Amino acid sequence: MSDHKPLTAFFLVLISAFTLCAQEKAASGEQPNKAVIKEVRGYRTRIREMIRTSLKHGQAYEHLREMCATVPKRVSGSPGAAAAVLWAKQLMERLEFDNVHLEEVMVPHWEPGNNPSLRVTSPANAESTRLPFTPLGGSVPTPLEGITAEVLEVQSIGQLRRIGDQAKGKIVFFNRPMDQTLLSTGQAYGGAVRQRTRGAAEAGKVGAVAVIVRSVSTRSDDAPHTGAMSYQDGVEKIPAGAVSMLGADRLSALLKNKKGVKVCLKLDSQWFKDELSYNVIGEITGSEKPDEILVVGGHLDAWTTGDGAHDDGAGCMHSVEALRLIKEMGFKPKRTIRCVLFMNEENGLRGGRAYYRAHLAEMDKHVLALESDSGGFTPRGFSSDAHKEAKIVLDEIAKLLVNAGAGKVYGGGGGADVSPMRASGVILMGFRPDGHRYFDLHHSRNDVFSSVNERELELGAACIASMLYVVADLKDTLKHNPAPKQRARR
Ligand SMILES: [Zn+2]
């Protein structure tokens, strides 16, 4: 027995060393608050049950089916978007959300037209003369007879600037592909999308007459992908459209083999005056702290190339379903959970900004804002800009979702619609589903209901519901992020 005494002493020293270390960490704010960790773990059974319920008979998928069948065309300011507002409000009323209402927002109204075309006119005997084409969101139209000119291919805005003079009188063809070697498709998208958003303004500066952009996509097919673009004050506004990936390859091959390749580009897109539209809002009123608010949302508007099933019908129905599930489970969160379906994310962000302005006085009571705008695919986690102390709590909640696939909270923001709230220190979160298929569909005719998987969509809604419910129900309120300026100084 006595032989063990030195060992016992050794362990005692070791234990006290650990305790000291833990105390030091607690003093520095690194040690998670044991009480809140324990509190979060107490939700395990409820979360498991909610996930099972969503897989058994969640309704996100059926609601998305109804949305895509009833209000498939929802570009900002259009009659379709107005119909979507009414449909979404009625859905929230049907589900007996609290305080269902509309909040006004003036939005831009641009329509893509019906007959975009891109045709190779020279050489006359080119193998494929018609190339799949769609206007970029916000493009001015061409004259009725179209614009016919020689094509100049470039890989980047930088290259265009270097050879500026050569572009005069020509149609500039931006042909930079997404970098398929990157694991993050979002990062690859970010690397290629500038040619779409800024290409026309840059080409206008050097005297080009129109712009063709290679679709910013991960799938080689004949579906062109649209997306927002903007002009620059004082620079000639020239028409701009996207060609499918295979179309871009064919055009590029032709340019390599032939001299003086010409195309004719026709767009009948149109700008109208701004329209009155709405953010659609419904809630579960908090049972103990109703004035403290968690926002969850997606955007109701969509490009009309497809039906906006993933972008962002899925995010809208995730958000609605999150509230419905919590209600169905009979949970009564202490704080209010507010579902906001934002209008005009794609070409203006007016809905996100209007919400922020209208609720500025209660921003100090906004605990967290979670956006789903990355599609309805298998959950992989969340992103958040939360400060360290709050991040520890969010991480712990995510651990309850490991088996559902959303066990991790990555660094990053929430999404475009909730981004204005950052200025007030509201903690932002984004739902992060698997991203490998999103840009196959994004802003193209492939983004339709049949591309959505029922289990993946329901599981996403359940993960979002879980995160919201626990944060909304914790004893202590998560503290705000420091205001952005303070953070920059630190
Ligand atoms: Zn979107």
Coordinates of C-alpha atoms and ligand atoms in Angstrom, one line a residue:
M1 CA 0.0 0.0 0.0
S2 CA 2.7 2.4 1.1
D3 CA 4.3 2.0 -2.3
H4 CA 1.4 4.0 -3.8
K5 CA 1.9 7.0 -1.6
P6 CA 4.4 8.9 -3.9
L7 CA 2.0 8.2 -6.8
T8 CA -1.0 9.6 -4.9
A9 CA 1.0 12.7 -4.1
F10 CA 2.0 13.1 -7.8
F11 CA -1.7 12.9 -8.9
L12 CA -2.7 15.5 -6.2
V13 CA -0.1 17.9 -7.6
L14 CA -1.3 17.2 -11.1
I15 CA -5.0 17.8 -10.2
S16 CA -4.2 21.0 -8.4
A17 CA -2.2 22.1 -11.5
F18 CA -5.2 21.5 -13.7
T19 CA -7.5 23.4 -11.3
L20 CA -5.1 26.3 -11.3
C21 CA -4.9 26.3 -15.1
A22 CA -8.7 26.2 -15.3
Q23 CA -9.0 29.1 -12.9
E24 CA -6.6 31.1 -14.9
K25 CA -8.5 30.4 -18.1
A26 CA -11.8 31.4 -16.3
A27 CA -10.2 34.7 -15.2
S28 CA -9.1 35.4 -18.8
G29 CA -12.6 34.7 -20.1
E30 CA -11.6 31.6 -22.0
Q31 CA -13.2 29.0 -19.8
P32 CA -16.7 28.3 -20.9
N33 CA -19.3 29.0 -18.2
K34 CA -20.0 25.5 -16.9
A35 CA -23.6 26.5 -15.9
V36 CA -24.5 27.5 -19.5
I37 CA -22.8 24.5 -21.0
K38 CA -24.8 22.3 -18.7
E39 CA -28.0 24.2 -19.5
V40 CA -27.4 23.7 -23.3
R41 CA -26.8 20.0 -22.8
G42 CA -30.2 19.8 -21.0
Y43 CA -31.9 20.4 -24.4
R44 CA -30.4 17.2 -25.9
T45 CA -33.6 15.1 -25.7
R46 CA -35.9 17.9 -27.0
I47 CA -33.6 18.6 -29.9
R48 CA -33.4 14.9 -30.8
E49 CA -37.2 14.7 -30.7
M50 CA -37.6 17.8 -32.9
I51 CA -35.2 16.3 -35.5
R52 CA -37.1 13.0 -35.5
T53 CA -40.4 14.9 -35.9
S54 CA -39.0 16.9 -38.9
L55 CA -37.9 13.7 -40.6
K56 CA -41.2 12.0 -40.0
H57 CA -43.5 14.7 -41.1
G58 CA -41.8 18.1 -41.6
Q59 CA -43.6 20.4 -43.9
A60 CA -40.8 22.5 -45.4
Y61 CA -40.7 20.4 -48.6
E62 CA -44.5 20.5 -49.2
H63 CA -44.5 24.3 -48.6
L64 CA -41.7 24.7 -51.0
R65 CA -43.5 22.6 -53.6
E66 CA -46.6 24.9 -53.1
M67 CA -44.4 28.0 -53.4
C68 CA -42.7 26.8 -56.6
A69 CA -46.0 25.8 -58.2
T70 CA -48.0 28.9 -57.0
V71 CA -45.5 31.8 -57.2
P72 CA -42.5 30.6 -59.2
K73 CA -41.5 33.9 -60.7
R74 CA -40.6 36.4 -58.1
V75 CA -38.2 39.1 -59.5
S76 CA -38.4 42.3 -57.4
G77 CA -41.2 44.7 -58.2
S78 CA -43.0 42.2 -60.5
P79 CA -46.6 41.0 -60.2
G80 CA -45.1 37.6 -59.4
A81 CA -43.3 39.0 -56.4
A82 CA -46.4 40.8 -55.2
A83 CA -48.3 37.4 -55.4
A84 CA -45.5 35.8 -53.5
V85 CA -45.8 38.3 -50.7
L86 CA -49.5 37.5 -50.3
W87 CA -48.9 33.8 -50.5
A88 CA -46.2 33.9 -47.8
K89 CA -48.4 36.0 -45.6
Q90 CA -51.3 33.6 -46.0
L91 CA -49.0 30.7 -45.2
M92 CA -47.9 32.3 -41.9
E93 CA -51.5 32.9 -41.1
R94 CA -52.5 29.3 -41.9
L95 CA -49.7 28.2 -39.5
E96 CA -51.0 30.5 -36.9
F97 CA -47.9 32.5 -36.3
D98 CA -48.2 35.5 -34.1
N99 CA -48.2 39.1 -35.3
V100 CA -48.2 38.2 -39.0
H101 CA -47.8 41.4 -41.0
L102 CA -46.2 43.1 -44.0
E103 CA -43.6 45.9 -43.8
E104 CA -43.3 48.3 -46.7
V105 CA -40.2 48.6 -48.9
M106 CA -39.8 50.4 -52.2
V107 CA -37.9 48.1 -54.6
P108 CA -36.4 48.4 -58.1
H109 CA -38.4 46.7 -60.9
W110 CA -36.4 45.1 -63.7
E111 CA -37.8 42.5 -66.1
P112 CA -35.6 40.1 -68.1
G113 CA -37.8 40.1 -71.2
N114 CA -38.7 37.1 -73.2
N115 CA -36.4 36.6 -76.2
P116 CA -32.7 36.9 -75.3
S117 CA -30.5 35.5 -78.1
L118 CA -26.8 35.2 -78.9
R119 CA -25.9 34.1 -82.4
V120 CA -22.6 33.7 -84.2
T121 CA -22.9 35.6 -87.5
S122 CA -19.4 35.3 -88.7
P123 CA -18.0 32.9 -89.8
A124 CA -21.4 32.2 -91.4
N125 CA -20.8 28.4 -91.4
A126 CA -19.9 28.2 -87.7
E127 CA -20.8 24.8 -86.3
S128 CA -23.2 26.1 -83.6
T129 CA -24.5 29.5 -84.4
R130 CA -26.9 29.8 -81.4
L131 CA -25.4 30.0 -77.9
P132 CA -27.6 29.7 -74.8
F133 CA -27.9 33.2 -73.4
T134 CA -29.7 35.2 -70.7
P135 CA -29.6 38.9 -69.7
L136 CA -27.7 39.8 -66.5
G137 CA -30.0 41.3 -63.9
G138 CA -30.2 45.0 -64.5
S139 CA -29.0 45.0 -68.1
V140 CA -30.3 47.6 -70.5
P141 CA -31.8 46.2 -73.7
T142 CA -30.3 46.1 -77.1
P143 CA -32.0 47.8 -80.1
L144 CA -34.6 45.6 -81.7
E145 CA -32.2 44.4 -84.4
G146 CA -29.6 43.6 -81.8
I147 CA -26.0 44.5 -81.6
T148 CA -23.6 42.8 -84.0
A149 CA -19.9 43.2 -83.5
E150 CA -16.6 41.5 -83.3
V151 CA -15.8 39.5 -80.1
L152 CA -12.8 40.1 -77.9
E153 CA -12.2 37.4 -75.2
V154 CA -10.6 38.3 -71.9
Q155 CA -10.1 36.5 -68.7
S156 CA -10.3 39.3 -66.2
I157 CA -11.1 43.0 -65.7
G158 CA -7.4 43.5 -65.2
Q159 CA -6.6 42.1 -68.6
L160 CA -9.3 44.3 -70.1
R161 CA -7.8 47.4 -68.6
R162 CA -4.4 46.5 -70.0
I163 CA -5.6 46.1 -73.5
G164 CA -8.4 48.7 -73.3
D165 CA -8.0 50.3 -76.7
Q166 CA -8.5 46.9 -78.5
A167 CA -12.0 46.7 -77.0
K168 CA -13.4 49.8 -78.7
G169 CA -16.5 49.0 -80.8
K170 CA -16.3 45.3 -79.8
I171 CA -18.3 42.9 -77.7
V172 CA -16.2 41.9 -74.7
F173 CA -16.4 38.3 -73.7
F174 CA -15.3 37.6 -70.1
N175 CA -14.5 33.9 -70.0
R176 CA -13.0 33.4 -66.5
P177 CA -14.2 30.0 -65.1
M178 CA -14.8 29.3 -61.4
D179 CA -11.7 27.8 -59.8
Q180 CA -12.8 24.1 -59.5
T181 CA -9.7 23.2 -57.4
L182 CA -11.0 25.1 -54.4
L183 CA -12.9 23.1 -51.8
S184 CA -15.2 26.1 -51.0
T185 CA -17.5 26.7 -54.0
G186 CA -18.4 30.0 -52.3
Q187 CA -14.8 31.1 -52.5
A188 CA -14.6 30.0 -56.1
Y189 CA -17.7 32.0 -56.9
G190 CA -16.3 35.0 -55.2
G191 CA -13.2 34.7 -57.3
A192 CA -15.1 34.7 -60.6
V193 CA -18.2 36.8 -60.0
R194 CA -16.6 40.3 -60.5
Q195 CA -16.7 39.9 -64.3
R196 CA -20.5 39.6 -64.0
T197 CA -21.1 42.4 -61.5
R198 CA -18.5 44.9 -62.8
G199 CA -17.8 43.7 -66.4
A200 CA -20.3 46.0 -68.2
A201 CA -19.1 49.1 -66.3
E202 CA -15.5 48.3 -67.1
A203 CA -16.1 47.4 -70.7
G204 CA -18.2 50.6 -71.1
K205 CA -15.2 52.7 -70.0
V206 CA -13.1 51.4 -72.9
G207 CA -15.7 51.9 -75.5
A208 CA -17.0 48.3 -75.9
V209 CA -20.6 48.0 -77.2
A210 CA -21.8 45.0 -75.2
V211 CA -20.7 42.3 -72.8
I212 CA -20.9 38.5 -72.7
V213 CA -20.0 36.7 -69.5
R214 CA -19.2 33.1 -69.0
S215 CA -21.8 31.7 -66.5
V216 CA -20.5 31.7 -63.0
S217 CA -21.3 28.0 -62.4
T218 CA -19.8 24.7 -61.5
R219 CA -21.7 22.6 -64.0
S220 CA -20.7 22.3 -67.6
D221 CA -24.1 22.4 -69.3
D222 CA -26.2 24.6 -71.6
A223 CA -28.0 26.5 -68.8
P224 CA -27.0 30.2 -68.7
H225 CA -26.8 31.6 -65.1
T226 CA -27.9 35.2 -64.5
G227 CA -27.1 37.4 -61.5
A228 CA -26.8 41.0 -60.5
M229 CA -24.7 43.6 -62.3
S230 CA -24.4 47.3 -62.0
Y231 CA -23.4 50.3 -64.1
Q232 CA -21.3 53.2 -63.1
D233 CA -22.4 56.8 -63.2
G234 CA -21.0 58.7 -66.1
V235 CA -20.1 55.5 -68.0
E236 CA -22.1 54.4 -71.1
K237 CA -24.6 51.7 -70.1
I238 CA -24.0 48.7 -72.4
P239 CA -26.1 45.5 -72.6
A240 CA -24.8 42.5 -70.7
G241 CA -25.7 38.8 -70.7
A242 CA -24.4 35.4 -69.6
V243 CA -23.7 32.5 -71.9
S244 CA -23.8 28.9 -70.7
M245 CA -20.6 27.2 -69.8
L246 CA -20.7 24.9 -72.8
G247 CA -21.6 27.9 -75.0
A248 CA -18.6 29.8 -73.6
D249 CA -16.4 26.9 -74.5
R250 CA -17.7 26.8 -78.1
L251 CA -17.3 30.5 -78.5
S252 CA -13.8 30.4 -77.1
A253 CA -12.8 27.5 -79.4
L254 CA -14.1 29.4 -82.4
L255 CA -12.1 32.5 -81.4
K256 CA -9.0 30.4 -81.2
N257 CA -9.4 29.0 -84.7
K258 CA -10.9 31.9 -86.6
K259 CA -10.2 35.6 -87.1
G260 CA -12.9 38.3 -87.0
V261 CA -15.6 36.2 -85.2
K262 CA -18.8 38.3 -84.9
V263 CA -21.9 37.7 -82.9
C264 CA -25.4 39.2 -82.8
L265 CA -26.7 39.8 -79.3
K266 CA -30.4 40.6 -78.6
L267 CA -31.9 41.5 -75.2
D268 CA -35.4 42.8 -74.6
S269 CA -35.0 43.4 -70.8
Q270 CA -36.7 46.4 -69.4
W271 CA -36.5 48.8 -66.4
F272 CA -39.6 50.2 -64.8
K273 CA -40.2 52.7 -62.0
D274 CA -39.7 51.5 -58.4
E275 CA -42.6 49.5 -56.9
L276 CA -44.0 49.3 -53.4
S277 CA -43.3 45.8 -52.0
Y278 CA -43.0 44.2 -48.6
N279 CA -41.0 42.1 -46.2
V280 CA -43.3 39.4 -44.8
I281 CA -43.1 38.8 -41.1
G282 CA -44.5 36.4 -38.5
E283 CA -43.4 35.4 -35.0
I284 CA -43.6 33.1 -32.0
T285 CA -44.0 35.6 -29.2
G286 CA -41.6 34.9 -26.3
S287 CA -43.1 33.5 -23.2
E288 CA -41.0 35.4 -20.7
K289 CA -39.0 38.0 -22.6
P290 CA -41.1 38.9 -25.6
D291 CA -39.2 42.1 -26.3
E292 CA -36.0 40.2 -26.9
I293 CA -35.9 39.0 -30.5
L294 CA -34.2 36.4 -32.7
V295 CA -34.6 36.9 -36.4
V296 CA -34.6 34.0 -38.9
G297 CA -35.0 34.6 -42.6
G298 CA -34.4 34.1 -46.3
H299 CA -35.3 36.2 -49.3
L300 CA -38.6 35.9 -51.1
D301 CA -37.4 37.5 -54.4
A302 CA -35.7 35.3 -57.1
W303 CA -34.4 35.5 -60.6
T304 CA -36.8 34.1 -63.1
T305 CA -34.4 31.9 -65.0
G306 CA -35.6 29.1 -62.7
D307 CA -38.2 29.0 -59.9
G308 CA -35.8 30.1 -57.1
A309 CA -36.3 26.7 -55.4
H310 CA -32.9 26.7 -53.7
D311 CA -32.2 30.4 -54.0
D312 CA -34.0 31.2 -51.9
G313 CA -37.3 29.3 -51.7
A314 CA -35.4 26.8 -49.5
G315 CA -34.2 29.5 -47.1
C316 CA -37.7 31.0 -46.8
M317 CA -39.2 27.6 -46.2
H318 CA -36.4 26.7 -43.7
S319 CA -37.3 29.8 -41.8
V320 CA -41.1 29.2 -41.8
E321 CA -40.6 25.6 -40.9
A322 CA -38.3 26.4 -38.0
L323 CA -41.1 28.3 -36.3
R324 CA -43.7 25.8 -37.3
L325 CA -41.6 22.9 -35.8
I326 CA -41.0 24.7 -32.5
K327 CA -44.8 25.3 -32.3
E328 CA -45.6 21.7 -33.2
M329 CA -43.3 20.5 -30.5
G330 CA -45.2 22.6 -28.0
F331 CA -41.9 24.4 -27.0
K332 CA -42.4 27.9 -25.6
P333 CA -39.2 29.8 -26.0
K334 CA -38.6 32.6 -23.5
R335 CA -37.7 35.1 -26.3
T336 CA -39.5 36.0 -29.5
I337 CA -38.5 34.2 -32.7
R338 CA -39.3 36.3 -35.7
C339 CA -39.4 35.0 -39.2
V340 CA -38.6 37.7 -41.8
L341 CA -39.0 36.9 -45.5
F342 CA -37.0 39.7 -47.1
M343 CA -37.7 41.3 -50.5
N344 CA -35.1 42.3 -53.0
E345 CA -31.9 40.5 -51.9
E346 CA -30.9 39.8 -55.5
N347 CA -30.8 43.2 -56.9
G348 CA -30.8 45.9 -54.3
L349 CA -30.9 44.5 -50.7
R350 CA -33.7 47.0 -50.1
G351 CA -35.6 44.6 -47.9
G352 CA -32.7 44.0 -45.5
R353 CA -32.0 47.7 -45.3
A354 CA -35.6 48.6 -44.7
Y355 CA -36.0 46.1 -41.9
Y356 CA -32.9 47.5 -40.2
R357 CA -34.1 51.1 -40.5
A358 CA -37.7 50.2 -39.3
H359 CA -36.4 48.4 -36.3
L360 CA -33.4 50.5 -35.4
A361 CA -34.9 51.5 -32.1
E362 CA -35.1 47.8 -31.0
M363 CA -31.8 46.7 -32.3
D364 CA -30.4 46.5 -28.8
K365 CA -33.1 43.9 -28.2
H366 CA -32.2 41.8 -31.3
V367 CA -30.1 39.0 -29.8
L368 CA -29.2 37.1 -33.0
A369 CA -30.1 37.1 -36.7
L370 CA -29.8 33.8 -38.7
E371 CA -30.1 33.7 -42.5
S372 CA -30.5 30.8 -44.8
D373 CA -29.5 31.7 -48.3
S374 CA -27.1 28.9 -49.4
G375 CA -29.6 26.3 -50.7
G376 CA -31.6 23.5 -49.2
F377 CA -28.8 20.9 -49.2
T378 CA -27.5 18.6 -46.4
P379 CA -26.7 20.5 -43.3
R380 CA -23.0 21.0 -42.6
G381 CA -23.1 23.6 -39.8
F382 CA -23.4 27.3 -39.3
S383 CA -21.2 30.4 -39.7
S384 CA -21.2 33.2 -37.2
D385 CA -19.4 36.4 -36.3
A386 CA -20.2 35.9 -32.6
H387 CA -17.7 37.2 -30.0
K388 CA -15.8 34.5 -28.1
E389 CA -18.1 34.1 -25.1
A390 CA -21.2 33.8 -27.3
K391 CA -19.4 31.5 -29.8
I392 CA -18.7 29.0 -26.9
V393 CA -22.4 28.8 -26.3
L394 CA -23.3 28.5 -30.1
D395 CA -20.6 25.8 -30.4
E396 CA -22.1 23.9 -27.6
I397 CA -25.6 24.1 -29.2
A398 CA -24.1 22.9 -32.5
K399 CA -22.7 19.8 -30.7
L400 CA -26.3 18.7 -30.2
L401 CA -26.6 18.7 -34.0
V402 CA -23.5 16.6 -34.8
N403 CA -25.5 13.6 -35.9
A404 CA -27.7 15.8 -38.1
G405 CA -24.6 17.1 -39.8
A406 CA -24.6 20.6 -38.4
G407 CA -22.2 20.2 -35.5
K408 CA -19.8 23.0 -36.4
V409 CA -20.0 26.8 -36.2
Y410 CA -17.5 28.3 -38.6
G411 CA -16.2 31.9 -38.6
G412 CA -18.0 34.3 -41.0
G413 CA -21.1 36.3 -41.3
G414 CA -24.7 35.6 -41.7
G415 CA -25.8 36.6 -45.1
A416 CA -26.7 39.7 -47.1
D417 CA -30.2 40.4 -45.7
V418 CA -29.2 40.4 -42.1
S419 CA -25.8 42.1 -42.7
P420 CA -27.1 45.7 -42.0
M421 CA -27.7 44.6 -38.3
R422 CA -24.0 44.1 -37.9
A423 CA -23.6 47.8 -37.4
S424 CA -25.6 47.5 -34.2
G425 CA -23.6 44.6 -32.9
V426 CA -26.3 42.0 -33.4
I427 CA -24.8 38.5 -33.6
L428 CA -25.1 37.2 -37.1
M429 CA -25.4 33.6 -38.2
G430 CA -25.7 31.8 -41.5
F431 CA -26.9 28.3 -42.1
R432 CA -24.2 26.3 -44.0
P433 CA -25.5 23.4 -46.1
D434 CA -23.3 21.3 -48.3
G435 CA -22.0 23.7 -51.1
H436 CA -20.9 21.3 -53.8
R437 CA -24.1 21.4 -55.9
Y438 CA -25.4 24.9 -55.2
F439 CA -23.6 26.7 -58.1
D440 CA -24.7 24.0 -60.5
L441 CA -28.2 25.5 -60.1
H442 CA -27.8 29.0 -58.8
H443 CA -29.6 31.7 -60.9
S444 CA -30.3 29.2 -63.7
R445 CA -33.2 27.2 -65.1
N446 CA -31.8 24.2 -63.1
D447 CA -33.0 25.9 -59.8
V448 CA -36.4 24.2 -59.7
F449 CA -38.3 22.2 -57.1
S450 CA -37.2 18.8 -58.5
S451 CA -33.6 19.7 -57.6
V452 CA -34.5 19.7 -53.9
N453 CA -34.2 16.6 -51.7
E454 CA -36.9 16.3 -49.1
R455 CA -34.8 14.8 -46.3
E456 CA -32.0 17.3 -46.8
L457 CA -34.4 20.3 -46.7
E458 CA -36.3 19.1 -43.6
L459 CA -33.1 18.3 -41.8
G460 CA -31.8 21.8 -42.5
A461 CA -35.0 23.3 -41.1
A462 CA -34.7 21.2 -38.0
C463 CA -31.1 22.3 -37.4
I464 CA -32.1 25.9 -37.8
A465 CA -35.0 25.4 -35.5
S466 CA -32.8 23.8 -32.9
M467 CA -30.2 26.6 -32.9
L468 CA -32.9 29.2 -32.6
Y469 CA -34.9 27.5 -29.9
V470 CA -32.0 27.0 -27.6
V471 CA -30.7 30.5 -27.9
A472 CA -34.2 31.9 -27.5
D473 CA -34.8 29.8 -24.4
L474 CA -31.5 30.2 -22.4
K475 CA -31.7 31.7 -19.0
D476 CA -29.2 34.5 -19.8
T477 CA -29.3 36.6 -23.0
L478 CA -26.3 36.4 -25.3
K479 CA -24.4 39.7 -25.2
H480 CA -24.1 41.7 -28.4
N481 CA -20.9 41.9 -30.4
P482 CA -18.9 45.0 -29.8
A483 CA -19.8 47.7 -32.3
P484 CA -17.7 47.1 -35.5
K485 CA -15.5 50.2 -34.9
Q486 CA -14.5 49.1 -31.5
R487 CA -13.7 45.7 -32.9
A488 CA -11.4 47.2 -35.5
R489 CA -9.5 49.0 -32.9
R490 CA -8.8 45.9 -30.8
Ligands
ZN1 ZN -30.1 34.1 -52.6

